[in-house]
CSV table of N, CA and C in Angstrom, one decimal:
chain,number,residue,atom,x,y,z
A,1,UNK,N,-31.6,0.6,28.7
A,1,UNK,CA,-30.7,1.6,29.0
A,1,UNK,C,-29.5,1.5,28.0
A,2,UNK,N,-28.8,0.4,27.6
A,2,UNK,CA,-27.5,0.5,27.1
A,2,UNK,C,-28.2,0.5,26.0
A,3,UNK,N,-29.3,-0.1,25.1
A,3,UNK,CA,-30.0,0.0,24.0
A,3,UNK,C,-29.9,1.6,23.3
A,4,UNK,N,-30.9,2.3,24.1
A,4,UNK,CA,-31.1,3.7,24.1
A,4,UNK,C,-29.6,4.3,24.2
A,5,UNK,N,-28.4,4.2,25.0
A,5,UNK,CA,-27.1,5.0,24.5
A,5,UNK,C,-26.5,4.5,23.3
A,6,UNK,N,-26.7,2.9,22.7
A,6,UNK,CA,-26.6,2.9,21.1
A,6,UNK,C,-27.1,3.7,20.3
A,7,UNK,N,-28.3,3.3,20.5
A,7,UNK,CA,-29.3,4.7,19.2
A,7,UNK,C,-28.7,5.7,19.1
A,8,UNK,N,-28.5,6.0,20.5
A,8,UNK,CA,-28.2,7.9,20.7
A,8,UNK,C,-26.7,7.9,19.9
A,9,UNK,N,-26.1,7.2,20.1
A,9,UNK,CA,-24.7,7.5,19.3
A,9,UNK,C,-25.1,6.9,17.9
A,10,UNK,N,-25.5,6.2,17.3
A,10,UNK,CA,-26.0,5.7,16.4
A,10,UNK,C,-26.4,7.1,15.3
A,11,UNK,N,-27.3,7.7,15.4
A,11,UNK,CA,-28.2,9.0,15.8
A,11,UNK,C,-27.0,10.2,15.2
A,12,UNK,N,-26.3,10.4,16.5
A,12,UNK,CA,-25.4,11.4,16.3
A,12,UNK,C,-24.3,11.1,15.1
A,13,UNK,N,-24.0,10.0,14.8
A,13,UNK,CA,-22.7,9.6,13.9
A,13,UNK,C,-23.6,9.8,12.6
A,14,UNK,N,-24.7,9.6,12.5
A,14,UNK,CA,-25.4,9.6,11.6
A,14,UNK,C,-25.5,10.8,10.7
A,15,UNK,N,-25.7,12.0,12.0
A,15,UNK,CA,-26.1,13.3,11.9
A,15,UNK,C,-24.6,14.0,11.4
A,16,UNK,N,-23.2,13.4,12.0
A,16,UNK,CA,-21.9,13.7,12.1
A,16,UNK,C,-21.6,13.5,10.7
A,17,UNK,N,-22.1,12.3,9.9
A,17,UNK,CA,-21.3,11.5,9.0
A,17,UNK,C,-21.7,11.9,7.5
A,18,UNK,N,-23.4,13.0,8.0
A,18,UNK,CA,-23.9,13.3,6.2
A,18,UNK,C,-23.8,14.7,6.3
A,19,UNK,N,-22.8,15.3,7.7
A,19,UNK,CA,-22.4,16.8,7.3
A,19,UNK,C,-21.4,16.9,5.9
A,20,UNK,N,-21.8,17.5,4.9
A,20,UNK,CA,-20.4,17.6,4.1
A,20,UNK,C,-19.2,18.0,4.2
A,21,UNK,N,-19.1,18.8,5.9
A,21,UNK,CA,-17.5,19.1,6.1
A,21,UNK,C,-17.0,17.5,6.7
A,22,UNK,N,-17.6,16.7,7.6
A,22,UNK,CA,-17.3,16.2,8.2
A,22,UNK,C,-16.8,14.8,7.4
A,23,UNK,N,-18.0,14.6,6.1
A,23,UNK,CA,-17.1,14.2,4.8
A,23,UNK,C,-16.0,14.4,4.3
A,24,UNK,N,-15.5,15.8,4.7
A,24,UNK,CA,-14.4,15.8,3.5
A,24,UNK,C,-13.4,15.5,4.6
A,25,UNK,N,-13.3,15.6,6.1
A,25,UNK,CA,-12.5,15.1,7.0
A,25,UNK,C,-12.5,13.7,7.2
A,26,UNK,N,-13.4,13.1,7.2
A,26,UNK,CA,-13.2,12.1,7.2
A,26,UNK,C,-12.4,11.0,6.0
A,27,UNK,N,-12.7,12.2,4.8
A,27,UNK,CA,-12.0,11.5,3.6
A,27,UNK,C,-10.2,11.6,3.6
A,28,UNK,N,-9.9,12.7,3.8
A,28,UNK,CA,-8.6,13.2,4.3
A,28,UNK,C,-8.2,12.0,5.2
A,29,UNK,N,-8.9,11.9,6.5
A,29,UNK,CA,-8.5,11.1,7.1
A,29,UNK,C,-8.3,9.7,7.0
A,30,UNK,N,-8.9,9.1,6.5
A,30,UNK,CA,-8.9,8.0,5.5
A,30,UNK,C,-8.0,7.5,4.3
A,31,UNK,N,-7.4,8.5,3.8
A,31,UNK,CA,-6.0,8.5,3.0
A,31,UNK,C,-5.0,8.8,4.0
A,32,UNK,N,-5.2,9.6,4.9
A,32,UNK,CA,-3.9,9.7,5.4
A,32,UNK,C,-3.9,8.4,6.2
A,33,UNK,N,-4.8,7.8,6.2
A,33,UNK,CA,-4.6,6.3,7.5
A,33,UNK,C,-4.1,5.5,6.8
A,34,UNK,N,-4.6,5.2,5.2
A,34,UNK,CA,-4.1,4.3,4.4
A,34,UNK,C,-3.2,4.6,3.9
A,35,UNK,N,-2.7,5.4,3.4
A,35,UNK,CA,-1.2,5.7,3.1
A,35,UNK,C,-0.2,5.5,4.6
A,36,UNK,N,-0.6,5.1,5.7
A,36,UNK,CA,0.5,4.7,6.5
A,36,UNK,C,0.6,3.3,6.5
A,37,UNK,N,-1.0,3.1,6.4
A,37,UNK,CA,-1.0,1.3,7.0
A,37,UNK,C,0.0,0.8,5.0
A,38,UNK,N,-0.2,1.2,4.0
A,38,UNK,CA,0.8,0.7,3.1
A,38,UNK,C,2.1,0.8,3.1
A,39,UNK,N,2.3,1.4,4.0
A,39,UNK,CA,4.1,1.9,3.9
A,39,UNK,C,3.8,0.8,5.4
A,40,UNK,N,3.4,0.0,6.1
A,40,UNK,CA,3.6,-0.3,7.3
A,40,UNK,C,3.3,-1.8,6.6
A,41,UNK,N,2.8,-2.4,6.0
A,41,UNK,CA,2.3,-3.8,5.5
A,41,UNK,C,3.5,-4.3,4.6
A,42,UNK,N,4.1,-4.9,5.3
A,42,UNK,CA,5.5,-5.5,4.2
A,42,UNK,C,5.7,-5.8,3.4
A,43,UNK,N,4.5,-6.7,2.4
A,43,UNK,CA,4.2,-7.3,0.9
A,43,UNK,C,4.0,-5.7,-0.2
A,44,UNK,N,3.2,-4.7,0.8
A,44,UNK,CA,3.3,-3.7,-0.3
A,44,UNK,C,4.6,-2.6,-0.2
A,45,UNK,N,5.4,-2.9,0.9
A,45,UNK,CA,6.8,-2.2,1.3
A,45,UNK,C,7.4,-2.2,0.4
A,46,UNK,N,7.9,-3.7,0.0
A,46,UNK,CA,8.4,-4.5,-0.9
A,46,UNK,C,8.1,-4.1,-2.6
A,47,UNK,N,6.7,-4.1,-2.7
A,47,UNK,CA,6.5,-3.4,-4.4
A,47,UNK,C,7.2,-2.3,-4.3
A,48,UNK,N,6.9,-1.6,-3.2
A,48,UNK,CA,7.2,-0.2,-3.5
A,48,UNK,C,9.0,0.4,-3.1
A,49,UNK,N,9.2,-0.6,-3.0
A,49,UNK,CA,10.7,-0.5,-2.7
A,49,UNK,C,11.5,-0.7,-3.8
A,50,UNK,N,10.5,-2.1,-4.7
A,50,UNK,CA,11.0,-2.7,-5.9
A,50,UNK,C,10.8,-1.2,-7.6
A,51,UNK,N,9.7,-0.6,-7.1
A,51,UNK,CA,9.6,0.4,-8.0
A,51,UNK,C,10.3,1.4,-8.2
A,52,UNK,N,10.7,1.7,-6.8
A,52,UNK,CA,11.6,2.8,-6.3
A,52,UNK,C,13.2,2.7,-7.0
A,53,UNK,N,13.6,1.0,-6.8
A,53,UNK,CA,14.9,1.0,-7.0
A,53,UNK,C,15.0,0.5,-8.9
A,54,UNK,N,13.7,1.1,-9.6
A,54,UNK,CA,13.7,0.9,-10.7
A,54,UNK,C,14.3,2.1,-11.4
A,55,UNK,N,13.7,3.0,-10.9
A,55,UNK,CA,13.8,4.3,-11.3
A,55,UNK,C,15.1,5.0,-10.9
């Protein structure tokens, strides 16, 4: 039973993940997650703080 609801979602993510719209949302989404988690990680706050106050 719980085997068979893996597959099944397995299956569908599968079917979800080689639509080409669902690519380009997921790519979007994917920069926009990582452009937060960088501004959120202190060691790279810091580069980019140190660049900032170059300029």
């Amino acid at each position: 039973m719980l085997f068979e609801t893996a597959l099944q979602f397995f299956v569908t993510m599968n079917g979800i993940a080689t639509s080409p719209f669902m690519l380009v949302v997921l790519a979007v989404f994917g920069a926009f997650l990582g452009a937060k988690l960088v501004e959120v990680i202190p060691f790279t706050r810091r580069i980019i703080e140190r660049r900032e106050a170059q300029e």
